Amino acid sequence: MKLIIDTDPGVDDAMAIALAHAMPEIDLIGLTACFGNTFVSQSSRNARYICDLLGFAVPVAEGASLPYGETDYVPSANVHGPEGLGNIETISQIGKNIDESAAAFLVRMAAEHKGELVVCAVAPLTNIADALALDPAFASNVKELVIMGGAYQHNGNITPYAEANIFHDAKAADAVFAADIPIKMIGLDATMLTLLTPHDFHELALHAPKIGGFIEHISKFYLEFYRSVGVMTGCPMHDATAVLACTHPENFTFEEVGLRVVLDGKEIGQTIADDTRPRVQVAVSVAGKWAVDLFKERIVSLG
Ligand code: RIB
Ligand code: CA
């Protein structure tokens, strides 16, 4: 399948990009960068840095720097690190972004690959909402939108109610769930079942010194954050789980639910059922060990 990942790298985003590159089922044709774990300029720089490390080049289109209706945004550097890749303090600018916005690139690719393009959105949904607004045909041109985001029958992670990607742009997320586009939502109900342990990262580094070693290195900071919030057994591979839902949906359990996003108050960013909305396939579970084992196997194949 042809895939574009909309991303805010981001430690688990880096794992997802590496996984997509390692999956023979995937033809990764581009990355679009969004604010979220990082400022958007860091997201696009990190995306290009990760591709260079993996030894391949795809167009990287920079997108939204701010959530809808906001004039400021400050990333949660305590989760992914000051530059977005854990403890790495200096990240080179390798290559440059294409001269096209993320939204323009998304709608052009969806039109050129009508009915074939899967978009895996693992960042706030601002670029996706922008693409829907830019070209009404985007919703029908894409084959499927697979979102890492939301929490259906699970508590939030950035607040007790909301998952981070949805929380960071609740308005954009609500616009996406209101659109008539084929969506799979891979939220915390599934991704909190795919934890990677320090031993998993050590194995990756042992068997794949370059790419596995990089992933182990950038994950130390991310593991520490999860330990600091009481998740002692490991760190969730949120974004890589969404990539696996693109290629192996049969290993997920879905419920068909219309969704809306709470737009204000303490529950802002909460994803709740709304039967007036188009049906979304919401992942309520995944075979966690299968996902972790396949992720590790594919990363080891990269060396
Ligand atoms: O809540 C997890 C999501 O927020 C992941 O996409 C992670 O990278 C962050 O963006
Ligand atoms: Ca992400």
CSV table of N, CA and C and ligand atoms in Angstrom, one decimal, residues 6-14 35-38 79-80 121-124 148-150 157-158 162-166 168 188 191 222 226 236-239, ligand 1:
chain,number,residue,atom,x,y,z
A,6,ASP,N,1.5,11.3,8.8
A,6,ASP,CA,1.5,12.7,9.3
A,6,ASP,C,2.0,12.6,10.7
A,7,THR,N,3.1,13.3,11.0
A,7,THR,CA,3.9,13.0,12.2
A,7,THR,C,4.4,14.2,13.0
A,8,ASP,N,4.7,14.0,14.2
A,8,ASP,CA,5.4,15.0,15.1
A,8,ASP,C,6.5,14.4,15.8
A,9,PRO,N,7.6,13.9,15.1
A,9,PRO,CA,8.6,13.1,15.7
A,9,PRO,C,9.4,13.9,16.8
A,10,GLY,N,9.5,13.4,17.9
A,10,GLY,CA,8.7,12.3,18.6
A,10,GLY,C,9.3,10.9,18.5
A,11,VAL,N,9.6,10.4,19.8
A,11,VAL,CA,10.3,9.2,19.9
A,11,VAL,C,9.5,8.0,19.3
A,12,ASP,N,8.2,7.9,19.7
A,12,ASP,CA,7.4,6.8,19.1
A,12,ASP,C,7.1,7.0,17.7
A,13,ASP,N,7.1,8.3,17.2
A,13,ASP,CA,6.9,8.6,15.8
A,13,ASP,C,8.1,8.0,15.0
A,14,ALA,N,9.3,8.2,15.6
A,14,ALA,CA,10.6,7.7,15.0
A,14,ALA,C,10.5,6.2,14.8
A,35,PHE,N,3.0,20.2,14.3
A,35,PHE,CA,3.4,20.5,15.7
A,35,PHE,C,2.8,19.4,16.6
A,36,GLY,N,3.3,19.3,17.8
A,36,GLY,CA,2.7,18.3,18.7
A,36,GLY,C,3.7,18.0,19.8
A,37,ASN,N,4.5,16.9,19.6
A,37,ASN,CA,5.6,16.6,20.5
A,37,ASN,C,6.7,17.6,20.5
A,38,THR,N,6.7,18.3,19.4
A,38,THR,CA,7.7,19.3,19.1
A,38,THR,C,7.1,20.5,18.4
A,79,VAL,N,8.2,14.9,27.7
A,79,VAL,CA,7.8,13.5,27.2
A,79,VAL,C,8.8,13.0,26.2
A,80,HIS,N,9.1,13.8,25.2
A,80,HIS,CA,10.0,13.4,24.1
A,80,HIS,C,11.3,14.1,24.0
A,121,ALA,N,-2.1,9.1,10.5
A,121,ALA,CA,-2.0,10.4,11.2
A,121,ALA,C,-1.6,10.1,12.7
A,122,VAL,N,-0.4,10.4,13.1
A,122,VAL,CA,0.1,10.1,14.4
A,122,VAL,C,0.5,11.3,15.2
A,123,ALA,N,-0.2,12.4,14.8
A,123,ALA,CA,0.1,13.7,15.4
A,123,ALA,C,-1.2,14.4,15.7
A,124,PRO,N,-1.3,15.6,16.2
A,124,PRO,CA,-2.6,16.3,16.2
A,124,PRO,C,-3.1,16.4,14.8
A,148,MET,N,-3.6,7.5,15.0
A,148,MET,CA,-3.2,7.2,16.4
A,148,MET,C,-3.8,8.4,17.2
A,149,GLY,N,-4.8,8.1,18.0
A,149,GLY,CA,-5.3,9.2,18.8
A,149,GLY,C,-6.6,8.7,19.5
A,150,GLY,N,-7.0,9.5,20.5
A,150,GLY,CA,-8.3,9.2,21.2
A,150,GLY,C,-8.2,8.1,22.2
A,157,ASN,N,-4.3,10.3,28.5
A,157,ASN,CA,-2.9,10.3,29.0
A,157,ASN,C,-2.4,11.7,29.3
A,158,ILE,N,-3.0,12.7,28.6
A,158,ILE,CA,-2.5,14.0,28.9
A,158,ILE,C,-3.4,14.7,29.9
A,162,ALA,N,-8.5,12.9,28.1
A,162,ALA,CA,-8.1,13.1,26.7
A,162,ALA,C,-6.7,12.5,26.3
A,163,GLU,N,-6.6,12.0,25.1
A,163,GLU,CA,-5.3,11.5,24.6
A,163,GLU,C,-4.6,12.7,24.0
A,164,ALA,N,-3.3,12.7,23.9
A,164,ALA,CA,-2.5,13.9,23.6
A,164,ALA,C,-2.8,14.4,22.2
A,165,ASN,N,-2.8,13.6,21.2
A,165,ASN,CA,-3.0,14.1,19.8
A,165,ASN,C,-4.3,14.8,19.6
A,166,ILE,N,-5.4,14.2,20.2
A,166,ILE,CA,-6.7,14.8,20.1
A,166,ILE,C,-6.7,16.1,21.0
A,168,HIS,N,-4.4,18.1,21.7
A,168,HIS,CA,-3.6,19.2,21.2
A,168,HIS,C,-4.3,20.0,20.1
A,188,LEU,N,-5.9,4.8,22.8
A,188,LEU,CA,-5.2,4.2,24.0
A,188,LEU,C,-5.7,2.9,24.4
A,191,THR,N,-3.3,1.0,22.1
A,191,THR,CA,-1.9,1.3,22.2
A,191,THR,C,-1.3,1.1,23.6
A,222,TYR,N,12.1,8.6,27.0
A,222,TYR,CA,10.7,8.3,26.9
A,222,TYR,C,10.3,7.3,28.0
A,226,TYR,N,7.6,7.7,31.2
A,226,TYR,CA,6.5,6.8,31.6
A,226,TYR,C,6.7,6.3,33.0
A,236,PRO,N,4.6,2.8,25.7
A,236,PRO,CA,3.7,2.3,24.6
A,236,PRO,C,4.3,2.7,23.3
A,237,MET,N,4.2,1.8,22.3
A,237,MET,CA,4.6,2.1,21.0
A,237,MET,C,3.3,2.6,20.2
A,238,HIS,N,2.8,3.7,20.7
A,238,HIS,CA,1.5,4.3,20.2
A,238,HIS,C,1.5,4.3,18.7
A,239,ASP,N,2.5,5.0,18.1
A,239,ASP,CA,2.4,5.3,16.7
A,239,ASP,C,2.7,4.1,15.8
B,1,RIB,O1,-0.8,10.0,23.0
B,1,RIB,C1,0.3,9.5,22.2
B,1,RIB,C2,0.5,10.3,21.0
B,1,RIB,O2,0.9,11.6,21.3
B,1,RIB,C3,1.6,9.8,20.1
B,1,RIB,O3,1.4,10.1,18.7
B,1,RIB,C4,2.8,10.5,20.6
B,1,RIB,O4,3.8,10.6,19.6
B,1,RIB,C5,2.2,11.8,20.9
B,1,RIB,O5,2.2,12.6,19.6
